[in-house]
Coordinates of C-alpha atoms and ligand atoms in Angstrom, one line a residue:
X633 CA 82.7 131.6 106.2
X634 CA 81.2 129.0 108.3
X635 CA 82.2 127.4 111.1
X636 CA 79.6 125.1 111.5
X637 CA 79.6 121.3 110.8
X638 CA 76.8 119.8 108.9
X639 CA 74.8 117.4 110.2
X640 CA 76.5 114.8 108.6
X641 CA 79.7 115.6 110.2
X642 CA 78.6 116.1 113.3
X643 CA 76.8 112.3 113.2
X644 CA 79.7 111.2 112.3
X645 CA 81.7 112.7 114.8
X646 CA 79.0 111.1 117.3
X647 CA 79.7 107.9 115.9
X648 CA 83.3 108.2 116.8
X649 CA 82.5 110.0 119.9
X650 CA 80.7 106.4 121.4
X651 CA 82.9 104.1 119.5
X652 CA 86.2 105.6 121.3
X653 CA 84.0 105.4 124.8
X654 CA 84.0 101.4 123.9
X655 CA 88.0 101.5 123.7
X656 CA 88.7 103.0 126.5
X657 CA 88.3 100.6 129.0
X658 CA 91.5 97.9 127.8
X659 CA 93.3 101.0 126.4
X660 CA 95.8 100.9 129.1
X661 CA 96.6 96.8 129.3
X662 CA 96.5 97.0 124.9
X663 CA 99.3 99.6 125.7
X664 CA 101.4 97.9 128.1
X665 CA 101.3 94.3 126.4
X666 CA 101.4 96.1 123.3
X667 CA 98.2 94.9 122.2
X668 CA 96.6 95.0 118.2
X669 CA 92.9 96.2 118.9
X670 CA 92.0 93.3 116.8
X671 CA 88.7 93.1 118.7
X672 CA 87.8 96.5 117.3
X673 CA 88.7 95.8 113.7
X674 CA 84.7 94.3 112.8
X675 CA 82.9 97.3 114.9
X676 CA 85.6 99.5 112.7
X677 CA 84.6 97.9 109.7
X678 CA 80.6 98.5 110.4
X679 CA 80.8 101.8 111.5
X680 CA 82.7 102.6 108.0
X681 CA 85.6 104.2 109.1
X682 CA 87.8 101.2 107.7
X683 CA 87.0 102.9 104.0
X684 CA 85.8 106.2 105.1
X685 CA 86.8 108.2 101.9
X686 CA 86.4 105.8 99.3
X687 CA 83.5 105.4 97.4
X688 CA 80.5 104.0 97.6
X689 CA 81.0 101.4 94.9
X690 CA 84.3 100.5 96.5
X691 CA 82.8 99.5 98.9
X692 CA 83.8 102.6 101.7
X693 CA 81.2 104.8 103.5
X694 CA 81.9 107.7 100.6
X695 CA 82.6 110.4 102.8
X696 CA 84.9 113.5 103.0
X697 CA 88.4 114.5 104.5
X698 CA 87.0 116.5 106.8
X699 CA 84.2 113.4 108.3
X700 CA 87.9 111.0 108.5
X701 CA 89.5 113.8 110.5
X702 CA 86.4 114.0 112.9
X703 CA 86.8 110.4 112.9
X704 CA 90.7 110.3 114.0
X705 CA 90.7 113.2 116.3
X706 CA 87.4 111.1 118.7
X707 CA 89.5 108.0 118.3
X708 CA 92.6 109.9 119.1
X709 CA 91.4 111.6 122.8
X710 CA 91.0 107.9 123.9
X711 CA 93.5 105.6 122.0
X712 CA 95.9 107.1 119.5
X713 CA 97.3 103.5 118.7
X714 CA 93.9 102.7 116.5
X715 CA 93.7 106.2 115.7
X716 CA 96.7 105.4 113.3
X717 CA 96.3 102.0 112.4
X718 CA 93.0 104.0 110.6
X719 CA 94.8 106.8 109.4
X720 CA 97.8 104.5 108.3
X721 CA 94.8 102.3 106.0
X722 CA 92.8 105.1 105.2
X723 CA 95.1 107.8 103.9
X724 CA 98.7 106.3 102.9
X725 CA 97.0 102.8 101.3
X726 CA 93.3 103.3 100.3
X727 CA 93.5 107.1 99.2
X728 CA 95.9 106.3 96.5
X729 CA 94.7 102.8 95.4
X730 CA 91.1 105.1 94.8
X731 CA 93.0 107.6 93.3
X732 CA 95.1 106.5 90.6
X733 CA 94.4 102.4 90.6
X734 CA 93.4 100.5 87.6
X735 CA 89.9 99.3 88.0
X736 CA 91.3 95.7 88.3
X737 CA 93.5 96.7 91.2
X738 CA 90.1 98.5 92.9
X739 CA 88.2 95.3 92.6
X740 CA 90.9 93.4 93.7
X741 CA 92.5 95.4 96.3
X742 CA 90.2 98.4 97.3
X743 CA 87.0 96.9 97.5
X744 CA 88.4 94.4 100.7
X745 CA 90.3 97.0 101.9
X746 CA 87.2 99.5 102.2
X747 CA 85.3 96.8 103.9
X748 CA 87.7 96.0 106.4
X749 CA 88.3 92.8 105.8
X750 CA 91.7 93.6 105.1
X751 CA 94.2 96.0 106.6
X752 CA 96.6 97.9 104.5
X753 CA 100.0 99.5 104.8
X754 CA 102.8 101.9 103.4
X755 CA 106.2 100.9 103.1
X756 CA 108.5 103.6 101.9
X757 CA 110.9 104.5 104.7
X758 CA 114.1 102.0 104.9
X759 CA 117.2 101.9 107.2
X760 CA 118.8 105.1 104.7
X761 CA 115.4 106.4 103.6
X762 CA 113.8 108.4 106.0
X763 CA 113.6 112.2 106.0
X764 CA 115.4 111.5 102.2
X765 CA 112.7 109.8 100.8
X766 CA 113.9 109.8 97.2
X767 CA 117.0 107.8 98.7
X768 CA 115.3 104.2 97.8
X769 CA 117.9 101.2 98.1
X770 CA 114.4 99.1 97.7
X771 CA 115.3 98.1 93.6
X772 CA 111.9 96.6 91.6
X773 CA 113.6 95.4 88.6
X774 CA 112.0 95.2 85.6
X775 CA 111.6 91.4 84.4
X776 CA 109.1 91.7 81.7
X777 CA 106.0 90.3 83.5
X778 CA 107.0 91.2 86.8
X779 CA 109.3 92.9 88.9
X780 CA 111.8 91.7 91.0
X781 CA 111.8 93.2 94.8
X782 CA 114.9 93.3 96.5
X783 CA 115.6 95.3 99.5
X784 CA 114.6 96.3 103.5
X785 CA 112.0 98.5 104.3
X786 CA 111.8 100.3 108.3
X787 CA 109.1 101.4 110.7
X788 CA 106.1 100.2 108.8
X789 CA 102.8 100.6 110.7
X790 CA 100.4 97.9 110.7
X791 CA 103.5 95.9 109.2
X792 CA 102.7 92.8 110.9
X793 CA 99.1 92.8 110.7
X794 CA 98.0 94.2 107.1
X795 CA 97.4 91.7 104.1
X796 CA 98.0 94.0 101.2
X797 CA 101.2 96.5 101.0
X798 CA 102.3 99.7 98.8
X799 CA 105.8 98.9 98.2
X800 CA 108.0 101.6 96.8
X801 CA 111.0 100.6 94.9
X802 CA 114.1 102.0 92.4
X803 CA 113.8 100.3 89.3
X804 CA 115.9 102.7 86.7
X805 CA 118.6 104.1 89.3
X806 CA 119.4 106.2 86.9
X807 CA 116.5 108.3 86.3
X808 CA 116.3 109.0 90.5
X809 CA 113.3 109.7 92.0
X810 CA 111.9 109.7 88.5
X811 CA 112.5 105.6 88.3
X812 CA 110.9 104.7 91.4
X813 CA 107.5 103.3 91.2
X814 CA 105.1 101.7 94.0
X815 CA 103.7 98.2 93.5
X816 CA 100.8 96.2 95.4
X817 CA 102.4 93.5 97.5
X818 CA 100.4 90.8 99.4
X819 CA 101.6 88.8 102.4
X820 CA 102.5 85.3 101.8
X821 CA 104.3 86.4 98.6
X822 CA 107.3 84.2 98.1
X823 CA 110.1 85.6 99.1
X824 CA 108.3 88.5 101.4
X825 CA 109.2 88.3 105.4
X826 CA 108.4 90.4 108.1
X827 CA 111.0 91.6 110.9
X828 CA 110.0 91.0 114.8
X829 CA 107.4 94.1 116.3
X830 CA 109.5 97.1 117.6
X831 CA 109.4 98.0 120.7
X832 CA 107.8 101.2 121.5
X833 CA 107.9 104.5 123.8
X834 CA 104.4 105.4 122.5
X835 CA 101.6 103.9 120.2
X836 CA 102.5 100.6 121.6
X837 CA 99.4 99.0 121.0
X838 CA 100.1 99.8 116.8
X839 CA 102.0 97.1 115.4
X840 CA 105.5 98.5 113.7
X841 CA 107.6 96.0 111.6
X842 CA 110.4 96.1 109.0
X843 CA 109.7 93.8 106.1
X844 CA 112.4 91.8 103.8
X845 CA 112.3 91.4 100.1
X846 CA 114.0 88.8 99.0
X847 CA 113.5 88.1 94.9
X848 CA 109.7 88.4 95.9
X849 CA 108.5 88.6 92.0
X850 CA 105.4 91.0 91.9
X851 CA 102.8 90.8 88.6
X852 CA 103.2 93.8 86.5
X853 CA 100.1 94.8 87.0
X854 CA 100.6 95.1 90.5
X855 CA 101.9 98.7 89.8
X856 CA 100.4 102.0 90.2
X857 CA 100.0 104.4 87.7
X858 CA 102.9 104.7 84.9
X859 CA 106.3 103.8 85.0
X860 CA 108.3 106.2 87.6
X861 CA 105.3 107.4 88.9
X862 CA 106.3 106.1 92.1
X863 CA 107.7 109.2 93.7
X864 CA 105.2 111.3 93.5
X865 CA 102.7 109.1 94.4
X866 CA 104.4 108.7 98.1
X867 CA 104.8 112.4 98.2
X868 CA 101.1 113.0 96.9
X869 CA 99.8 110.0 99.4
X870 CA 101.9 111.8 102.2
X871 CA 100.1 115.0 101.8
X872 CA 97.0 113.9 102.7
X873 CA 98.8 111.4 105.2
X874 CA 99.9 114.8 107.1
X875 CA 96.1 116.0 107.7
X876 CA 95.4 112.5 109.2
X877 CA 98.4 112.9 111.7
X878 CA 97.5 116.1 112.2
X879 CA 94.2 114.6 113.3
X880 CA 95.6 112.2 115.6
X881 CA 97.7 114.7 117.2
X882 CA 94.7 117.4 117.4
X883 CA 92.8 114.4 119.6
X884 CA 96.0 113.4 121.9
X885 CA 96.2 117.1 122.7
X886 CA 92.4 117.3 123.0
X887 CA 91.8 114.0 125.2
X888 CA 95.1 115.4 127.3
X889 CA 93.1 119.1 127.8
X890 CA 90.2 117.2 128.9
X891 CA 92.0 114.9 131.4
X892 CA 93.8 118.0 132.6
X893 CA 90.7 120.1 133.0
X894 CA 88.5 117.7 134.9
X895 CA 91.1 115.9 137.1
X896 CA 92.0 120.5 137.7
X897 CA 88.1 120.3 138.9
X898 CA 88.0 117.7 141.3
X899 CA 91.9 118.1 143.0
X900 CA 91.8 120.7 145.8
X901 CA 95.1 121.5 147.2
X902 CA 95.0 124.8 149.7
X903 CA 91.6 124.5 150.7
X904 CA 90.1 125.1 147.0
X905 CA 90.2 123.0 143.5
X906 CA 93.3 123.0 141.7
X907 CA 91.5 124.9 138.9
X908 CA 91.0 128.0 141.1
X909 CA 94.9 128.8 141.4
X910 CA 96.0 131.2 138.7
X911 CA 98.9 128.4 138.2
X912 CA 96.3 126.1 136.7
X913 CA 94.5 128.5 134.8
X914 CA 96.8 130.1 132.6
X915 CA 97.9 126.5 131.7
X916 CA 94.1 125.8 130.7
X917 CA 93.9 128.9 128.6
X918 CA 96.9 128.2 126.7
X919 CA 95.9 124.9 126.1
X920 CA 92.8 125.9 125.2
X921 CA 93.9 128.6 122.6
X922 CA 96.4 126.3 121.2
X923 CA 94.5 123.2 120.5
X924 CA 91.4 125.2 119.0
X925 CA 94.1 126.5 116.9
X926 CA 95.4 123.5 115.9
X927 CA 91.6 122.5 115.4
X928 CA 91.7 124.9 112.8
X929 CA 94.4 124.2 111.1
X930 CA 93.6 120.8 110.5
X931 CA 89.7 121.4 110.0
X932 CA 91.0 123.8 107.3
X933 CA 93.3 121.1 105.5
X934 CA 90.4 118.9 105.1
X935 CA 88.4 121.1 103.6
X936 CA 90.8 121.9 100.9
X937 CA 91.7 119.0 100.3
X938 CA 88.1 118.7 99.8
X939 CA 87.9 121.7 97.8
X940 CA 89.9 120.0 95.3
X941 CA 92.8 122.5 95.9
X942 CA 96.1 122.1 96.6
X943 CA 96.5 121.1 100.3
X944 CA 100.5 120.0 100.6
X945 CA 101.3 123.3 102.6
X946 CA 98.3 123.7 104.3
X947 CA 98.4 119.7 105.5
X948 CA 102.2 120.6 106.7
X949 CA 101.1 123.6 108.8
X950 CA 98.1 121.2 110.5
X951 CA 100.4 118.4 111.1
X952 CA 103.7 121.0 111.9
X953 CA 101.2 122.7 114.4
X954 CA 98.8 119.7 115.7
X955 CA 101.7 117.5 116.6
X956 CA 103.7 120.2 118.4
X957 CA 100.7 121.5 120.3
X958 CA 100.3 117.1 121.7
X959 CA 103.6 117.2 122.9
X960 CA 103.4 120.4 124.9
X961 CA 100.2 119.8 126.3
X962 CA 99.9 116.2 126.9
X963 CA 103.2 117.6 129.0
X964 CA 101.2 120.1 130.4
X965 CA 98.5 117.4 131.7
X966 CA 100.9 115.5 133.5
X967 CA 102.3 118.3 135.3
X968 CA 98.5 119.3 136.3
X969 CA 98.1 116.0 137.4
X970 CA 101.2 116.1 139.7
X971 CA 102.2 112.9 140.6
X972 CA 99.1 110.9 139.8
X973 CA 100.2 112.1 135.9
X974 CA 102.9 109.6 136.2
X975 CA 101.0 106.7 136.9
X976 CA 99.5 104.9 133.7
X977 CA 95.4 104.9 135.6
X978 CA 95.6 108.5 134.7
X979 CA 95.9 108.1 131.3
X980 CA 98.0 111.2 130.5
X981 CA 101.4 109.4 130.6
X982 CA 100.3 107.7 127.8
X983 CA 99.0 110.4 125.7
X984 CA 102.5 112.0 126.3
X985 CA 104.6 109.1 125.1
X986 CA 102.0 108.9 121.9
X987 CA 102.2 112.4 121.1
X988 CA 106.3 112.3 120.6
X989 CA 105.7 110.6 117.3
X990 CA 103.2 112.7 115.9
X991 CA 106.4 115.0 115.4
X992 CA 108.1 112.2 113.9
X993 CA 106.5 110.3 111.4
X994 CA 105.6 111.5 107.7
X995 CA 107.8 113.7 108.2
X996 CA 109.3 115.6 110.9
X997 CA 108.9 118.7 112.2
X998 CA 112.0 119.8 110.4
X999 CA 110.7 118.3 107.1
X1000 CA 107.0 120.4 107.4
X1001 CA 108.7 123.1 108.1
X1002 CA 110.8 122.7 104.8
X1003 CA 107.4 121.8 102.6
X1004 CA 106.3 125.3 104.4
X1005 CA 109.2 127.2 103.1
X1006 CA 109.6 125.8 99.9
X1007 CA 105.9 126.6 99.2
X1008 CA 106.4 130.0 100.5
X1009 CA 109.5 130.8 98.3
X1010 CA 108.4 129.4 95.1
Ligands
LIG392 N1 103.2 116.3 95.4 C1 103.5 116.0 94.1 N2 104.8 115.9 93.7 C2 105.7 116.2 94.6 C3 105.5 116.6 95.9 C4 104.1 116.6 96.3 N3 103.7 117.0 97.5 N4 106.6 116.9 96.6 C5 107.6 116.7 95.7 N5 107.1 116.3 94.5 C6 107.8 116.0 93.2 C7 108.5 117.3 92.7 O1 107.6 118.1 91.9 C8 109.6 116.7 92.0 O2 109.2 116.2 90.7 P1 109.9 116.6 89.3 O3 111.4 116.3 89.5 O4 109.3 115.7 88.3 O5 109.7 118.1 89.1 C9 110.0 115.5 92.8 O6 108.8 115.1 93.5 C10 111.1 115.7 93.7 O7 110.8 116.8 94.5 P2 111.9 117.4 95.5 O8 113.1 117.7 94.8 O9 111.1 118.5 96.3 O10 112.1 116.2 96.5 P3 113.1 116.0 97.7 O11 114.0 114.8 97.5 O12 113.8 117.4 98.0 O13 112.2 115.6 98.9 C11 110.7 116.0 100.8 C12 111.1 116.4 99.4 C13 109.5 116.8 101.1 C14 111.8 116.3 101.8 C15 110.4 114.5 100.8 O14 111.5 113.6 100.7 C16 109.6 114.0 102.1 O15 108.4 114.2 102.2 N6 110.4 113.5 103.1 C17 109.7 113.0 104.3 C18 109.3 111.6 104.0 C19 108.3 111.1 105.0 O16 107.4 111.8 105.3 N7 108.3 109.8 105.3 C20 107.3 109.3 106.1 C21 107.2 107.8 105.9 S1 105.6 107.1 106.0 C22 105.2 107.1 107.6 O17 105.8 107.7 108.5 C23 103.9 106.4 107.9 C24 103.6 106.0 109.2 O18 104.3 105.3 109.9 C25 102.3 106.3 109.8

């Protein structure tokens, strides 16, 4: 077993390291105003990390899980807002549209996508289809040469912003999840409107959006893989989607730890730093041993995935664990940070209002722990 990164990753990681340094200075007024790091998008694009996992000839830097996760959890300690804007385009649009596109839809679709010069996103979860995926009211009915979209879809990252969407839809009711499929939608299709930006607690400079479907006729060939395939594709697509959340959440608890320790340093409070009451110190060795766990889990994810093994339970322990360390920690760091915490110059507020929805989105807590069990049991 080793525990060492390759040189590779740990360039990589580097690159990532000094990107996030360039974000951190308008972090905190992209947050209040609720900001879309649009100026970030071209450095994004050059540095590869808008198609970090696809191919080569797809245009994408042709790397592994495990570089992507480096990649999210640097991003992450600094600004978890374009930490999932990039883990929104890279695993839930890009990872599937390599995986089981036609080549037309890679040439059409991935190849932009890869290069960042467009931005992608999912759109499964609706108004009664959240934990329940398979619950789709979306309906894609079959015309002949198209489909007919009809329906609402909730919560979409990057839903005002992206230029190419993975739509999943009911098209034979009947058959359940087995009838649902997933088609390529592009703005401006007729018919296709976007709700107003929701208002956030945390990740306020991502853009969330519903979107409308209105008779929006899609091209045939606008779907992915067979017909009813679209079930498992979201499920499949949220697998990996988990190990890039867990990411996120593994660099909101790390940037928190490192906030905490330093700021622990420099504070003195009866006569000595903060850092030399026993207080403080069991709170940094708990952090400590919990995010390096977390570290683990999610390290180990990525490398089966990698592997080409199944990684569904091992991507729902990383993201179950990841995301619950963030919110106990970023927690943590406020309270080390007293009262300053609560004030947004510190940074820590905001890595605790972030971290609440790394417990929330693809999937709750509840629902890893369920993929867990289920696994388990079988
Ligand atoms: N891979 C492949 N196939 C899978 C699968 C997986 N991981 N999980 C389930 N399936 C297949 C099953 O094999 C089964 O197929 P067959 O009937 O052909 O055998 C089918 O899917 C149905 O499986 P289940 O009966 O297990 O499905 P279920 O209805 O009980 O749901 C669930 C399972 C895990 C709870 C699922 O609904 C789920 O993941 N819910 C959470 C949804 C979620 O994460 N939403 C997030 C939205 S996206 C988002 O948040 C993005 C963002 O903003 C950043």
């Amino acid at each position: 077993m080793n525990f060492e990164l390759s040189e590779e990753h740990k360039m990589i990681r580097e690159a990532a390291r000094a990107f996030a340094q360039e974000l951190k200075p308008g972090v905190i007024l992209r947050d209040e105003g609720a900001v879309f790091p649009f100026d970030f998008m071209p450095s994004m694009a050059d540095l590869g990390f808008m198609g970090i996992m696809v191919p080569i000839q797809y245009g994408g830097a042709g790397m592994d899980t495990l570089a992507y996760v480096l990649v999210l959890e640097e991003i992450a300690k600094i600004d978890a807002s374009t930490a999932v804007i990039l883990s929104a385009h890279n695993s839930l649009v890009l990872w599937g549209l390599n995986e089981y596109g036609s080549e037309e839809q890679k040439l059409k679709y991935l190849i932009p996508l890869a290069k960042g010069k467009k931005l992608g996103a999912f759109a499964l979860s609706e108004p009664e289809a959240g934990s329940d995926a398979s619950s789709q009211h979306t309906t894609a009915e079959d015309k002949g040469d198209y489909y007919l979209l009809n329906g609402t879809k909730n919560w979409i990252t990057n839903g005002g912003n992206a230029d190419i969407y993975l739509v999943i839809a009911q098209t034979h009711s009947k058959l359940g999840h087995r009838g649902i499929n997933v088609l390529i939608v592009e703005k401006g299709m007729e018919g296709f409107t976007i709700g107003p930006k929701e208002n956030k607690l945390g990740i306020r400079s991502s853009d969330t959006h519903s979107l409308m479907f209105d008779d929006v006729k899609v091209p045939k060939e606008n779907r992915i893989g067979p017909d009813g395939f679209g079930f498992k594709f979201a499920m499949k697509t949220l697998d990996g989607g988990r190990i890039g959340i867990a990411a996120q959440a593994l660099g909101i608890a790390a940037g928190s730890y490192d906030l905490a320790l330093a700021y622990s340093k420099e504070r003195k409070t009866f006569g000595k730093s903060i850092s030399n009451h026993q207080a403080i110190q069991f709170k940094l060795a708990d952090m400590e041993v919990d995010i390096e766990a977390a570290r683990l889990l999610t390290y180990k994810a990525a490398w089966t995935k990698d592997q080409g093994l199944p990684y569904g339970k091992e991507a729902a322990m990383a993201k179950l664990h990841a995301s619950e360390v963030a919110m106990k920690h970023s927690v943590e760091a406020v309270q080390i940070h007293g009262g300053y915490g609560y004030v947004k110059e510190y940074h820590v507020e905001r890595l605790m209002r972030d971290a609440k929805i790394t417990q929330i989105y693809e999937g709750t807590s509840e629902i890893q722990r369920l993929i867990i069990a289920r696994d388990i049991l079988k």
